[in-house]
PDB file of C-alpha atoms in Angstrom:
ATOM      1  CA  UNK A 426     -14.300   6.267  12.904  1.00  0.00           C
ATOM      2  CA  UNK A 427     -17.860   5.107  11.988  1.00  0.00           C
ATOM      3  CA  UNK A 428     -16.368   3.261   8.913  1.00  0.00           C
ATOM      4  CA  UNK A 429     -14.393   1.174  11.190  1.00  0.00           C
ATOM      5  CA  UNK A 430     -16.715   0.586  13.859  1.00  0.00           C
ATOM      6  CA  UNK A 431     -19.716   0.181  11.274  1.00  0.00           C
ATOM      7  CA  UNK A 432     -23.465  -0.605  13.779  1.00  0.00           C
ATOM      8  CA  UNK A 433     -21.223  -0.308  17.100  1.00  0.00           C
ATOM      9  CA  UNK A 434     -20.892   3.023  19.557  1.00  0.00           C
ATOM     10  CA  UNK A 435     -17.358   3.907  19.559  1.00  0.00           C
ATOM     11  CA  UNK A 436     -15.383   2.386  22.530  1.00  0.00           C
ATOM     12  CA  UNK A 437     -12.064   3.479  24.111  1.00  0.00           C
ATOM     13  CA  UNK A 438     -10.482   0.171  22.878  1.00  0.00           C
ATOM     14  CA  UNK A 439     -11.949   0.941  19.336  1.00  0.00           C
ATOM     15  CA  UNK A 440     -10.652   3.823  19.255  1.00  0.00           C
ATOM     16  CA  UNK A 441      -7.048   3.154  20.589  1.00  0.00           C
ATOM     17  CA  UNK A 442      -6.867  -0.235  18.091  1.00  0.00           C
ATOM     18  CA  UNK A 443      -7.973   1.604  15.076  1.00  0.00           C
ATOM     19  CA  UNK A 444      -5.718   4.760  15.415  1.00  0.00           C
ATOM     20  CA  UNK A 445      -2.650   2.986  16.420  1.00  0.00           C
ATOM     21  CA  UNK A 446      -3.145   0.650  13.287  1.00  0.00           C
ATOM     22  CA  UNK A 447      -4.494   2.214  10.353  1.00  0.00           C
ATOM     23  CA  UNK A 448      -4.133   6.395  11.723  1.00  0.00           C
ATOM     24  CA  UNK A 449      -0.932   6.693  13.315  1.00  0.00           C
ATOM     25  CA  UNK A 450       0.224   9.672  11.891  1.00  0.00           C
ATOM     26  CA  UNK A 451      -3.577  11.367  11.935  1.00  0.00           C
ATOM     27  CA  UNK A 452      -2.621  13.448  15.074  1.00  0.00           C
ATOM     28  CA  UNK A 453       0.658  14.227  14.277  1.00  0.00           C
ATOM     29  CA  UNK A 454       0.765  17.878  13.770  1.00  0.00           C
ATOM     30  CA  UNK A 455      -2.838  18.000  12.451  1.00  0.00           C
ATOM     31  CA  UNK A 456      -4.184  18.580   9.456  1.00  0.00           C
ATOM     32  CA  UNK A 457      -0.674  20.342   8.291  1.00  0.00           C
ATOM     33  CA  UNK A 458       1.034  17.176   8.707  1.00  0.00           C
ATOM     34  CA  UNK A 459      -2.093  15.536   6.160  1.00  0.00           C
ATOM     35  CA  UNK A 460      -1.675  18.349   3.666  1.00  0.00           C
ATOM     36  CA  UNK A 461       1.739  18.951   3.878  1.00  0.00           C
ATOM     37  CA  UNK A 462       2.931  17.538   0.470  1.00  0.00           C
ATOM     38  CA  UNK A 463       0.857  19.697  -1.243  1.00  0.00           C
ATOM     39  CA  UNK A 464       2.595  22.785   0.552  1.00  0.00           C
ATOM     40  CA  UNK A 465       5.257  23.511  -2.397  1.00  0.00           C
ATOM     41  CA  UNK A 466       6.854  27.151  -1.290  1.00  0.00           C
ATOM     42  CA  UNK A 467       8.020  28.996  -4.160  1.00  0.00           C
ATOM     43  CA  UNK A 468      11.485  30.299  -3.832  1.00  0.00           C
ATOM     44  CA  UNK A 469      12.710  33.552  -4.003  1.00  0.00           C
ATOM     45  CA  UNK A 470      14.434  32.897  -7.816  1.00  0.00           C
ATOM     46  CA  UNK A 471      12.132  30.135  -8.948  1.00  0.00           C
ATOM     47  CA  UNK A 472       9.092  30.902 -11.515  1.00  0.00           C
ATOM     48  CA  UNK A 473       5.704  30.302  -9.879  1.00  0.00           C
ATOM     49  CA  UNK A 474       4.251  28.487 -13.449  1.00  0.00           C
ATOM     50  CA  UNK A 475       6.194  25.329 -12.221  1.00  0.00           C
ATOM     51  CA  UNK A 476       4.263  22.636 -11.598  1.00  0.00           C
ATOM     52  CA  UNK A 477       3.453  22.240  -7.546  1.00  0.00           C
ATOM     53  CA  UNK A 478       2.722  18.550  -6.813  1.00  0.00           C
ATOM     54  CA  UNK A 479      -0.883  19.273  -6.095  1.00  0.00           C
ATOM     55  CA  UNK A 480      -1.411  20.413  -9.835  1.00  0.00           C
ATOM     56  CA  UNK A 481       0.352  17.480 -10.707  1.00  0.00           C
ATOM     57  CA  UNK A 482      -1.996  14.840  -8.751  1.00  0.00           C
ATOM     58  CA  UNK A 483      -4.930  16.868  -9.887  1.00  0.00           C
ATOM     59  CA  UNK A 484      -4.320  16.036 -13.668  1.00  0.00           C
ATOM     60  CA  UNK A 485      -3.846  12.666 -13.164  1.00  0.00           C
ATOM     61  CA  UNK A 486      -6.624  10.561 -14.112  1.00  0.00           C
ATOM     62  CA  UNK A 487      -5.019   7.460 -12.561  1.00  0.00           C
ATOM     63  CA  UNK A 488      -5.671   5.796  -8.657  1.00  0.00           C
ATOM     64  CA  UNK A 489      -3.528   8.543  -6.901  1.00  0.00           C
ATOM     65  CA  UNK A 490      -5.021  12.047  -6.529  1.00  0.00           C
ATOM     66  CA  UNK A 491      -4.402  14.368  -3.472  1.00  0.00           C
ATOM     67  CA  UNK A 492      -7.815  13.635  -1.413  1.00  0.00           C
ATOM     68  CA  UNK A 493      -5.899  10.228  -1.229  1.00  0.00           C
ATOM     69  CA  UNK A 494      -2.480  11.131  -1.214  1.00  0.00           C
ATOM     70  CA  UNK A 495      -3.993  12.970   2.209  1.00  0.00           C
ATOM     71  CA  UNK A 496      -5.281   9.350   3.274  1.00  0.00           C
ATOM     72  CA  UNK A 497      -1.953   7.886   3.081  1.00  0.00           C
ATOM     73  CA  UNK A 498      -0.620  10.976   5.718  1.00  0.00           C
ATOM     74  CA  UNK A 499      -2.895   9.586   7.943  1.00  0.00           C
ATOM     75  CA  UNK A 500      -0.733   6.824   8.442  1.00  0.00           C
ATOM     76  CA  UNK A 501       2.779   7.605   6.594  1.00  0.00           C
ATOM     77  CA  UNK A 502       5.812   8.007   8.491  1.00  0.00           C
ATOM     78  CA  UNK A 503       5.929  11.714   9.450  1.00  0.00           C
ATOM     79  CA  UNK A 504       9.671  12.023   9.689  1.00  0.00           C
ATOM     80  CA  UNK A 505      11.396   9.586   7.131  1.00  0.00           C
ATOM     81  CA  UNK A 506      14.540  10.824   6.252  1.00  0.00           C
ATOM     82  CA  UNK A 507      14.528   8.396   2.776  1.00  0.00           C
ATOM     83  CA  UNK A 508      11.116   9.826   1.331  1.00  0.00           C
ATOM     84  CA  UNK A 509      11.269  12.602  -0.718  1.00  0.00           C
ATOM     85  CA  UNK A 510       7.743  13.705  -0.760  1.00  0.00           C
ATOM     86  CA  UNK A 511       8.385  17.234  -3.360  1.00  0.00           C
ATOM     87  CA  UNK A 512       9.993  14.536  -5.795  1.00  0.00           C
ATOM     88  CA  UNK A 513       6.850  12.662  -6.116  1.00  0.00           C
ATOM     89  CA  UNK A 514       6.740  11.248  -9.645  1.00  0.00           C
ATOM     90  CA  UNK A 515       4.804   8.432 -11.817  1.00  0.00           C
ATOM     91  CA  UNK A 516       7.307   5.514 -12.285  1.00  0.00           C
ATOM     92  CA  UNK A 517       4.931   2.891 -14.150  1.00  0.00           C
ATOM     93  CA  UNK A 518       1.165   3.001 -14.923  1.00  0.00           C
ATOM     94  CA  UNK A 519      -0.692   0.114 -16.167  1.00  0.00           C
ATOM     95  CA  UNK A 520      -4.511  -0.160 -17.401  1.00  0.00           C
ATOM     96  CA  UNK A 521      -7.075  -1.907 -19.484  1.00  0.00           C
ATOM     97  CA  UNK A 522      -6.320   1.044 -22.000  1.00  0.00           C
ATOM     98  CA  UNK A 523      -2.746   1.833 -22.055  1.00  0.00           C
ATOM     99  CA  UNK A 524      -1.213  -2.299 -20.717  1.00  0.00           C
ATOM    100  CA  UNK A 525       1.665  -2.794 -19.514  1.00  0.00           C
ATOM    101  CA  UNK A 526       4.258  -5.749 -19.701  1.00  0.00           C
ATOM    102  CA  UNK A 527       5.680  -7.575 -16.559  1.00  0.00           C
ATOM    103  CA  UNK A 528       9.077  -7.523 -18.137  1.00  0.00           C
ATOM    104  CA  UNK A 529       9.026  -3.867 -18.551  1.00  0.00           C
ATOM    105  CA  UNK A 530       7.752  -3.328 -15.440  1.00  0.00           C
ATOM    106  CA  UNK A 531      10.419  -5.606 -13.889  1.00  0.00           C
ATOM    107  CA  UNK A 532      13.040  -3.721 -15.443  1.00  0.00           C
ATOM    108  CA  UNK A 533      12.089  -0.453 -14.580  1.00  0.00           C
ATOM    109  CA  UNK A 534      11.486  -1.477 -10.708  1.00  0.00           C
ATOM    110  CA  UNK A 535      14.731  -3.394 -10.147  1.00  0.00           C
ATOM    111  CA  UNK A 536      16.387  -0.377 -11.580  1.00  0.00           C
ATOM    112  CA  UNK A 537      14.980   1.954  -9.066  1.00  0.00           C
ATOM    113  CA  UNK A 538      16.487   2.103  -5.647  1.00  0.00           C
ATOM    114  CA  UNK A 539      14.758   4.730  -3.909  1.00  0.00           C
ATOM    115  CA  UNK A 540      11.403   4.704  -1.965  1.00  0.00           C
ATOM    116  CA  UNK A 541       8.416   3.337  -3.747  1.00  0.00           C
ATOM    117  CA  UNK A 542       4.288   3.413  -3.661  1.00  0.00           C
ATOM    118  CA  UNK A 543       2.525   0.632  -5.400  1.00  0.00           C
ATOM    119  CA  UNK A 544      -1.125   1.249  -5.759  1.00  0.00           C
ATOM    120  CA  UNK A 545      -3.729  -1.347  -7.541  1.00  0.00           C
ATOM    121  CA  UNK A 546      -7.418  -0.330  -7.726  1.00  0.00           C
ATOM    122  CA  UNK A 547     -10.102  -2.831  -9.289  1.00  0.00           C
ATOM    123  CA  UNK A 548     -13.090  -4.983  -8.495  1.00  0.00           C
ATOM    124  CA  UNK A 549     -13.246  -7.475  -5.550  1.00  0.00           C
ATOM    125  CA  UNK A 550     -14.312 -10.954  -7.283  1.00  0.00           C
ATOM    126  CA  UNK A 551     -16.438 -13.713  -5.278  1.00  0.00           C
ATOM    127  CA  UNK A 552     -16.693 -16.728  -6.862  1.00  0.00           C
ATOM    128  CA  UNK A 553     -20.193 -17.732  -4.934  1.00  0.00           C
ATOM    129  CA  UNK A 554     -21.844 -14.199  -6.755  1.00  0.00           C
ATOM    130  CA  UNK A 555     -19.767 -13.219  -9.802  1.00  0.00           C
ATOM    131  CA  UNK A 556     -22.126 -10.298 -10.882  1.00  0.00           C
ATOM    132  CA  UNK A 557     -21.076  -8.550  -6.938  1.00  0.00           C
ATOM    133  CA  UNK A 558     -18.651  -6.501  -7.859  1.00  0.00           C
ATOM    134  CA  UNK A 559     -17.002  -3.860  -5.642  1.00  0.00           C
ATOM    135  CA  UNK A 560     -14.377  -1.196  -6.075  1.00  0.00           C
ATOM    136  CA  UNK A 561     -10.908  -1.996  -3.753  1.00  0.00           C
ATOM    137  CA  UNK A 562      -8.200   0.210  -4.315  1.00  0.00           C
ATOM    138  CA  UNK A 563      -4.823  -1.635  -1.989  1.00  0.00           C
ATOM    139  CA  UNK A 564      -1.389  -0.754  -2.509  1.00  0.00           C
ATOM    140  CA  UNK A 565       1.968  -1.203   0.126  1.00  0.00           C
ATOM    141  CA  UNK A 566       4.836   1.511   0.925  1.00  0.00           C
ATOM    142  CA  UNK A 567       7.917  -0.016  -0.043  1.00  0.00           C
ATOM    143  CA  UNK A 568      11.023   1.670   1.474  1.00  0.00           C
ATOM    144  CA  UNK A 569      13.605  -1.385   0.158  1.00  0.00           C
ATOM    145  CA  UNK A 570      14.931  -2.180  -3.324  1.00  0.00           C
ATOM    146  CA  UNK A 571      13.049  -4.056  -5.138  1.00  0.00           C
ATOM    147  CA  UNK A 572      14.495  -7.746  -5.811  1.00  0.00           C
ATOM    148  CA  UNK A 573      14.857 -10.048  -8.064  1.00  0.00           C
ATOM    149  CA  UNK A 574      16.249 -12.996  -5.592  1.00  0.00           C
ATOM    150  CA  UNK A 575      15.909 -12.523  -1.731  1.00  0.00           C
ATOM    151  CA  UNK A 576      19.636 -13.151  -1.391  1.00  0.00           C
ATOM    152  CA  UNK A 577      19.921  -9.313  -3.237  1.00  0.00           C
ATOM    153  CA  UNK A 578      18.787  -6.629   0.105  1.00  0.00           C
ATOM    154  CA  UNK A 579      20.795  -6.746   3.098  1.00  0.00           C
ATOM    155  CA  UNK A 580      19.626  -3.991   4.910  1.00  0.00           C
ATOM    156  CA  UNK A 581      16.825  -5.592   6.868  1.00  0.00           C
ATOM    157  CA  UNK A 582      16.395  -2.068   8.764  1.00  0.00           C
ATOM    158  CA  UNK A 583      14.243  -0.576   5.778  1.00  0.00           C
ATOM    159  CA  UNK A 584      12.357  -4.190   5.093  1.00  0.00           C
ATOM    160  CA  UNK A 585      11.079  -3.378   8.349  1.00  0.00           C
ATOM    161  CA  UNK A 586       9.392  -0.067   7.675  1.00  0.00           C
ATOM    162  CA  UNK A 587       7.335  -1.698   4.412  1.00  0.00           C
ATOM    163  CA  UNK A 588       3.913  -1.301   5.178  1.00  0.00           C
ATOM    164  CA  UNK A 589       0.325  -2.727   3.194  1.00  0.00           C
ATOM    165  CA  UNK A 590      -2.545  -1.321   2.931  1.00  0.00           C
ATOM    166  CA  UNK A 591      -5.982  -1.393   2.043  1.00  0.00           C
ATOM    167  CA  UNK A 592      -7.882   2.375   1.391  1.00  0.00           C
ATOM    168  CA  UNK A 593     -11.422   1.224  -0.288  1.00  0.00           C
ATOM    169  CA  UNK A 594     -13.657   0.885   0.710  1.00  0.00           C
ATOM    170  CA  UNK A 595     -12.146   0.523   4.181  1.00  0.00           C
ATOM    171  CA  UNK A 596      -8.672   1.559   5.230  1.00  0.00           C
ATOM    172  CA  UNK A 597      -6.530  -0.832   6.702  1.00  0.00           C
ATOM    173  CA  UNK A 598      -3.031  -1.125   7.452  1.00  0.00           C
ATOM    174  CA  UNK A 599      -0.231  -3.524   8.187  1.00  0.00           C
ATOM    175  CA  UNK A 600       2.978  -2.958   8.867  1.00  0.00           C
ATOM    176  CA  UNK A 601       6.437  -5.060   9.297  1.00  0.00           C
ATOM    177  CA  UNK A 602       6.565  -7.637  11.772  1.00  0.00           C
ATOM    178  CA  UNK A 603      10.296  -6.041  13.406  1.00  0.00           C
ATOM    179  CA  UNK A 604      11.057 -10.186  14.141  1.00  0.00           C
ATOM    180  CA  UNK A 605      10.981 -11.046  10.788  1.00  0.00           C
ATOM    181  CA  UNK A 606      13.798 -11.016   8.588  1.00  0.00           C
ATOM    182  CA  UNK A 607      11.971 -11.611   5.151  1.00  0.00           C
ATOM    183  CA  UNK A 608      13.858  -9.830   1.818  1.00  0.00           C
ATOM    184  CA  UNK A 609      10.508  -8.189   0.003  1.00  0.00           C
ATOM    185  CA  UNK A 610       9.428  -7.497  -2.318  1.00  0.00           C
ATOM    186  CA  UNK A 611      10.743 -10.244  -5.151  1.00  0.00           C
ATOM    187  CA  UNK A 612      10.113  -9.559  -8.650  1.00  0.00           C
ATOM    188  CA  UNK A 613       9.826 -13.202  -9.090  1.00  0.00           C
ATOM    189  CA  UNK A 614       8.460 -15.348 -12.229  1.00  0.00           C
ATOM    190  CA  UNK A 615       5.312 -15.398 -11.928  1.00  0.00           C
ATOM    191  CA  UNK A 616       4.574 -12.129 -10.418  1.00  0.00           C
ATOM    192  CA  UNK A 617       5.093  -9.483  -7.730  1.00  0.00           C
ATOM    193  CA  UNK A 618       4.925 -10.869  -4.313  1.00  0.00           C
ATOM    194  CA  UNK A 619       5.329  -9.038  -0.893  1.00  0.00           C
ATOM    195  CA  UNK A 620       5.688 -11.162   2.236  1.00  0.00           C
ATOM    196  CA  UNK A 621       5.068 -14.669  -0.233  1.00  0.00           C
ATOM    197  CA  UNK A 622       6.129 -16.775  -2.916  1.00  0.00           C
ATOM    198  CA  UNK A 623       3.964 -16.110  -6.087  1.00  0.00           C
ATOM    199  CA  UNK A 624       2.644 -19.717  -7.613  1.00  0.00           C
ATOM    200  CA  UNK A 625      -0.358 -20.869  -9.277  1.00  0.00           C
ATOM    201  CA  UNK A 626      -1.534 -22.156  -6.469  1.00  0.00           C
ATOM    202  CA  UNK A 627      -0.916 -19.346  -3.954  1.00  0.00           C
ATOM    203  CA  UNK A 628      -3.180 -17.159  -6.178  1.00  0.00           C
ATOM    204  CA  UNK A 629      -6.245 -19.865  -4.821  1.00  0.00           C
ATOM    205  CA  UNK A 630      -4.780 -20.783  -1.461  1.00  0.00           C
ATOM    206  CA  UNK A 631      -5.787 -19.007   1.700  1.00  0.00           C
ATOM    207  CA  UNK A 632      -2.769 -18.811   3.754  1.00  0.00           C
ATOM    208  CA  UNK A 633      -3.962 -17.370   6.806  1.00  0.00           C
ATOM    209  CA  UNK A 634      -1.242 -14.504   7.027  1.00  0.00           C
ATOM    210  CA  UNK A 635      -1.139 -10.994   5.712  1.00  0.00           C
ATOM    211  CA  UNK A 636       0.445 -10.340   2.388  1.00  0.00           C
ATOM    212  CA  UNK A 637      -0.093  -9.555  -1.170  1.00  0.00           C
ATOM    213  CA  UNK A 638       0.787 -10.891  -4.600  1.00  0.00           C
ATOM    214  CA  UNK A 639       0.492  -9.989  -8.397  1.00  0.00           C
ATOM    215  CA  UNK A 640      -0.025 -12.744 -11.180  1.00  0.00           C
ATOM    216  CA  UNK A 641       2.512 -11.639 -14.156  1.00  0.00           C
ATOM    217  CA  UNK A 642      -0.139 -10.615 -16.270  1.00  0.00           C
ATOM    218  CA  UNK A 643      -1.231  -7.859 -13.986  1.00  0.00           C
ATOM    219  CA  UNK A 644      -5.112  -8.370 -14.463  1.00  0.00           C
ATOM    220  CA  UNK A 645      -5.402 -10.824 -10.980  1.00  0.00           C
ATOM    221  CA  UNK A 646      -3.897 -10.224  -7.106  1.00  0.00           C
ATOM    222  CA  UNK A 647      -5.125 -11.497  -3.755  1.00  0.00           C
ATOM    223  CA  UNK A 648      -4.218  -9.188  -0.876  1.00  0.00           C
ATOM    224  CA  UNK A 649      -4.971 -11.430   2.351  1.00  0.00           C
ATOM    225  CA  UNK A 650      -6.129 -10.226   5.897  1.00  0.00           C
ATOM    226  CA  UNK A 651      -4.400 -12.338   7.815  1.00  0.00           C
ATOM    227  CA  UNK A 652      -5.907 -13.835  10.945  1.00  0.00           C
ATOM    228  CA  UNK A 653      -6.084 -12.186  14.060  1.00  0.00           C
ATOM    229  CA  UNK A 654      -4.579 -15.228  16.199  1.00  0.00           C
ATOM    230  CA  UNK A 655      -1.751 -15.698  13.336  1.00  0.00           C
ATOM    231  CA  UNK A 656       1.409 -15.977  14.393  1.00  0.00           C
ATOM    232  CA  UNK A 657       3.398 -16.637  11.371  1.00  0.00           C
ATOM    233  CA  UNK A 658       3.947 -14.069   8.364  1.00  0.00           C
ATOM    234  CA  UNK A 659       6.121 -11.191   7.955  1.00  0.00           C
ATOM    235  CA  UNK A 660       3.089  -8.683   8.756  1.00  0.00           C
ATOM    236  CA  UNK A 661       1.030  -7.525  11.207  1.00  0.00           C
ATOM    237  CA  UNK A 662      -2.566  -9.291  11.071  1.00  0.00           C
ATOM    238  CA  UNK A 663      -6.255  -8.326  10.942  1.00  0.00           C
ATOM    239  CA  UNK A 664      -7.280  -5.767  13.411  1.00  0.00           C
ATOM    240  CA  UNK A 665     -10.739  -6.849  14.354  1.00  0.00           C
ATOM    241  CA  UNK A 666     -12.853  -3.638  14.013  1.00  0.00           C
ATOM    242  CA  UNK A 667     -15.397  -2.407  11.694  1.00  0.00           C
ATOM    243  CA  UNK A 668     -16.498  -3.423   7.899  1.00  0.00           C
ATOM    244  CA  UNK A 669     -14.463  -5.779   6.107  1.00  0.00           C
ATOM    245  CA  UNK A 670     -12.896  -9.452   7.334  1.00  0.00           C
ATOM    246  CA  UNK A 671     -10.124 -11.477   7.328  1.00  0.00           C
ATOM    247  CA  UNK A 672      -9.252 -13.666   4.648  1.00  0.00           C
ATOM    248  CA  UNK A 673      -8.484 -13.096   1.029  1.00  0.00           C
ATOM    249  CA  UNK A 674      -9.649 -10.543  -0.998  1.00  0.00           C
ATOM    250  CA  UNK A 675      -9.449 -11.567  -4.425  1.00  0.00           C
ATOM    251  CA  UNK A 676      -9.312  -8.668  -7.409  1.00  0.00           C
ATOM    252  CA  UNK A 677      -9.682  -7.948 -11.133  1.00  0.00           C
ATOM    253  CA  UNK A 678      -7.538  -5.388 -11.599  1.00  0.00           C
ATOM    254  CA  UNK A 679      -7.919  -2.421 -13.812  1.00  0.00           C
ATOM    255  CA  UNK A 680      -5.252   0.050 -13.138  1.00  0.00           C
ATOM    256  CA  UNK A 681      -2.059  -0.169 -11.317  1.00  0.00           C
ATOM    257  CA  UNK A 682       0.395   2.414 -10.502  1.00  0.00           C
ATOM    258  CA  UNK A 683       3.955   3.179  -9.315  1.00  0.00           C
ATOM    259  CA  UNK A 684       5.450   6.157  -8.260  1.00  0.00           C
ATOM    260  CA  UNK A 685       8.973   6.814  -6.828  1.00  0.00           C
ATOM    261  CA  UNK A 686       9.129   9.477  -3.849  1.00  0.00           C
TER     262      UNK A 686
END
């Protein structure tokens, strides 16, 4: 709670806004509802040197190991029926090392129909001080298809449950505005975009409305707080508790990562 409350005692209202937003799921059931996924019963018949999906996050070397696969429980849906959380599995990687290409990427993503997490971790850039540099790691739940034109997904019912996030070095999380009626995300030209249109310019402007976009070169995305009197955009907006503001936050990215559930 400290980290989102940073300098301030912790009030009732602090405390209500930040669990409701960003820890909704933190009381339910516990800590067994946190560290459920990596619960993998053996059956009766089955060999125990199978992989369990905690050995499998532990040798990744990527954004997504279990202490944070545990941070997204906090505020996960407990009970989706669509999410598969034992089938957990690397789509798409990209990094500095081992790049990937939009296209591919694109291809892969439009192909796959289930439930998606898209994770990005890199290094917050601030034109006024370019040698500050500090490590964000943002990402959204994406519970739709992925789309090439908007026209494509007609069932608005999972749009709604797409969520973004931000987990370093704060964690903050939107969700879907149930009013709007927006098809995201769009694999579109120039990019990924959830909740905008991706254009040169929108990688500069400062919209005043949560969402997040990906130039098609995957080394540059803005993920934007949007303002806390907003009334426009597909998500929520900027809860107004603890470190961090809203506003753009502009990244370098160095790894990016996909994984089906």
């Amino acid at each position: 709670m400290n980290s989102f409350v940073e300098g301030e005692d912790i009030s009732w209202e602090a405390f209500d806004k930040v669990i409701k937003r960003n820890l909704p799921a933190f009381f339910l059931g516990g800590l067994h509802h946190i560290a459920r996924s990596f619960l993998s019963p053996i059956e009766p018949n089955q060999s125990s040197s199978g992989n369990t999906l905690l050995e499998t996050l532990s040798n990744n070397s990527g954004i997504l190991r279990y202490p944070m696969l545990a941070q997204l429980h906090t505020f996960f849906p407990s009970r989706a029926g669509d999410i598969e959380w034992n089938n957990l599995h690397n789509i798409q990687s990209h990094s500095k090392s081992n790049p990937l290409t939009f296209a591919s990427l694109k291809s892969v993503l439009h192909a796959y129909k289930k439930p998606t997490i898209l994770l990005l971790a890199g290094y917050q850039t601030d034109i006024l001080n370019p040698s500050s540099k500090k490590y964000v790691v943002v990402g959204a739940l994406i519970r739709s298809p992925w789309t090439e034109i908007e026209a494509e997904c007609q069932d608005e019912t999972r749009l709604w449950k797409t969520m973004l996030f931000q987990l370093a070095p704060v964690q903050r999380v939107y969700a879907t505005r149930k009013e709007e009626h927006n098809s995201f995300p769009v694999l579109q030209t120039e990019g990924i975009g959830i909740g905008r249109e991706v254009t040169g310019s929108s990688m500069e402007a400062e919209l005043g409305t949560t969402g997040f976009i990906i130039n098609a070169n995957l080394d540059t995305a803005v993920f934007e707080h949007g303002k806390r009197d907003s009334r426009d955009g597909v998500f929520e907006t900027f809860c107004p508790f603890g470190v961090g503001m809203e506003g753009p936050l502009r990244m370098e990215v160095s790894a990016l990562e996909v994984w089906g559930c």
